Amino acid sequence: MTLSRRTLIAAGAAASLLPAGIAAQRRGTTAARFSLGYAPHEGSFASRGGLIEQIAFAADQGFTAWEDNEAAARPIADQERMAKALAQRGMTMGVFVASMPKWAKSRPCSARMTTPIAKGS
């Protein structure tokens, strides 16, 4: 292969684009991702913007899941935007619950204990 002006210009142009391509890839990925499905929810990163921006930020921080207990109450268009944002970032929907529990009724109360705890146990 002989070195011509055309091949030299083409090689220079390709080389100048390489750093931009590498930087774009790094922005889209994280150095470390959680191996478990830790799932923040809307409001966890409220300073980063709306729901979709918060999902993007969570992915950039290494989260692999998102939690939304009220997803069923959202408009279908919002649910689809969330699903698209999660899929684009390789995330899954985390915790779903049918309804919020009544915490006062579901927590064990120490006053209800009938058996005293023995000393030394």
Short mmCIF file of C-alpha atoms in Angstrom, two decimals:
data_model
loop_
_atom_site.label_atom_id
_atom_site.label_comp_id
_atom_site.label_asym_id
_atom_site.label_seq_id
_atom_site.Cartn_x
_atom_site.Cartn_y
_atom_site.Cartn_z
CA MET A 1 0.00 0.00 0.00
CA THR A 2 1.37 3.35 -0.97
CA LEU A 3 0.84 6.39 1.15
CA SER A 4 -1.19 8.94 -0.72
CA ARG A 5 -2.67 12.23 0.30
CA ARG A 6 -6.16 10.69 0.25
CA THR A 7 -5.30 7.80 2.62
CA LEU A 8 -3.41 10.12 4.95
CA ILE A 9 -6.39 12.51 5.23
CA ALA A 10 -8.83 9.62 5.72
CA ALA A 11 -6.64 8.10 8.46
CA GLY A 12 -6.30 11.47 10.19
CA ALA A 13 -10.06 12.05 10.10
CA ALA A 14 -10.76 8.61 11.54
CA ALA A 15 -8.18 9.07 14.28
CA SER A 16 -9.64 12.42 15.28
CA LEU A 17 -13.08 10.84 15.85
CA LEU A 18 -11.78 8.00 18.02
CA PRO A 19 -11.54 9.93 21.35
CA ALA A 20 -15.09 11.28 20.96
CA GLY A 21 -16.42 7.75 20.39
CA ILE A 22 -14.66 6.41 23.46
CA ALA A 23 -15.95 9.30 25.61
CA ALA A 24 -19.52 8.71 24.39
CA GLN A 25 -19.29 5.03 25.35
CA ARG A 26 -18.02 5.86 28.83
CA ARG A 27 -20.86 8.30 29.47
CA GLY A 28 -23.38 5.56 28.68
CA THR A 29 -21.94 3.00 31.09
CA THR A 30 -20.79 2.85 34.67
CA ALA A 31 -17.52 1.56 36.01
CA ALA A 32 -19.36 -0.53 38.62
CA ARG A 33 -22.91 -1.85 38.80
CA PHE A 34 -24.65 -3.38 41.78
CA SER A 35 -24.89 -7.14 41.46
CA LEU A 36 -28.17 -7.15 43.43
CA GLY A 37 -31.37 -5.41 42.38
CA TYR A 38 -31.15 -2.42 44.70
CA ALA A 39 -33.99 -0.18 43.56
CA PRO A 40 -34.30 3.52 44.40
CA HIS A 41 -37.65 5.18 43.79
CA GLU A 42 -38.89 8.51 42.47
CA GLY A 43 -37.71 11.25 44.77
CA SER A 44 -34.48 9.51 45.74
CA PHE A 45 -32.64 11.74 43.27
CA ALA A 46 -35.15 14.62 43.03
CA SER A 47 -32.37 17.17 42.59
CA ARG A 48 -31.53 15.53 39.24
CA GLY A 49 -34.85 16.37 37.58
CA GLY A 50 -38.03 14.51 36.72
CA LEU A 51 -38.71 10.79 36.78
CA ILE A 52 -36.84 9.89 33.58
CA GLU A 53 -33.81 11.98 34.58
CA GLN A 54 -33.79 10.26 37.98
CA ILE A 55 -33.83 6.84 36.31
CA ALA A 56 -30.90 7.89 34.11
CA PHE A 57 -28.96 9.16 37.12
CA ALA A 58 -29.66 5.95 39.06
CA ALA A 59 -28.31 3.89 36.15
CA ASP A 60 -25.21 6.10 36.01
CA GLN A 61 -24.66 5.37 39.72
CA GLY A 62 -24.75 1.61 39.13
CA PHE A 63 -28.33 0.76 40.07
CA THR A 64 -29.86 -2.07 38.02
CA ALA A 65 -33.48 -1.72 39.14
CA TRP A 66 -36.11 0.93 39.87
CA GLU A 67 -38.94 0.84 42.40
CA ASP A 68 -42.37 2.38 41.87
CA ASN A 69 -45.13 1.25 44.20
CA GLU A 70 -47.59 3.57 42.46
CA ALA A 71 -46.81 2.50 38.88
CA ALA A 72 -50.27 1.06 38.30
CA ALA A 73 -51.86 4.43 39.14
CA ARG A 74 -49.74 6.31 36.59
CA PRO A 75 -51.10 7.07 33.11
CA ILE A 76 -50.22 4.43 30.51
CA ALA A 77 -48.05 6.95 28.62
CA ASP A 78 -45.95 7.53 31.76
CA GLN A 79 -45.63 3.78 32.33
CA GLU A 80 -44.41 3.35 28.75
CA ARG A 81 -41.86 6.17 29.12
CA MET A 82 -40.56 4.54 32.31
CA ALA A 83 -40.37 1.12 30.63
CA LYS A 84 -38.45 2.59 27.69
CA ALA A 85 -36.02 4.45 29.97
CA LEU A 86 -35.40 1.32 32.05
CA ALA A 87 -34.89 -0.89 28.98
CA GLN A 88 -32.46 1.58 27.39
CA ARG A 89 -30.33 1.46 30.52
CA GLY A 90 -30.49 -2.28 31.12
CA MET A 91 -32.56 -1.83 34.28
CA THR A 92 -35.55 -3.78 35.55
CA MET A 93 -38.58 -2.72 37.56
CA GLY A 94 -37.94 -3.54 41.19
CA VAL A 95 -40.49 -3.89 43.93
CA PHE A 96 -44.21 -3.97 43.19
CA VAL A 97 -46.80 -4.02 45.95
CA ALA A 98 -50.57 -4.21 45.65
CA SER A 99 -51.10 -1.46 48.23
CA MET A 100 -49.20 0.36 50.89
CA PRO A 101 -49.35 -1.57 54.17
CA LYS A 102 -50.90 -0.19 57.29
CA TRP A 103 -47.67 0.03 59.26
CA ALA A 104 -49.32 0.50 62.63
CA LYS A 105 -51.17 -2.79 62.18
CA SER A 106 -48.36 -4.84 60.68
CA ARG A 107 -45.46 -4.06 63.03
CA PRO A 108 -45.00 -6.26 66.07
CA CYS A 109 -45.48 -4.36 69.28
CA SER A 110 -43.23 -5.15 72.24
CA ALA A 111 -46.07 -4.31 74.65
CA ARG A 112 -47.98 -7.33 73.34
CA MET A 113 -45.24 -9.74 74.35
CA THR A 114 -46.57 -12.09 77.01
CA THR A 115 -43.40 -14.05 77.67
CA PRO A 116 -40.72 -12.10 79.52
CA ILE A 117 -37.19 -12.41 78.26
CA ALA A 118 -35.10 -14.40 80.70
CA LYS A 119 -31.95 -12.79 82.06
CA GLY A 120 -28.75 -14.14 80.61
CA SER A 121 -30.32 -15.26 77.34
#
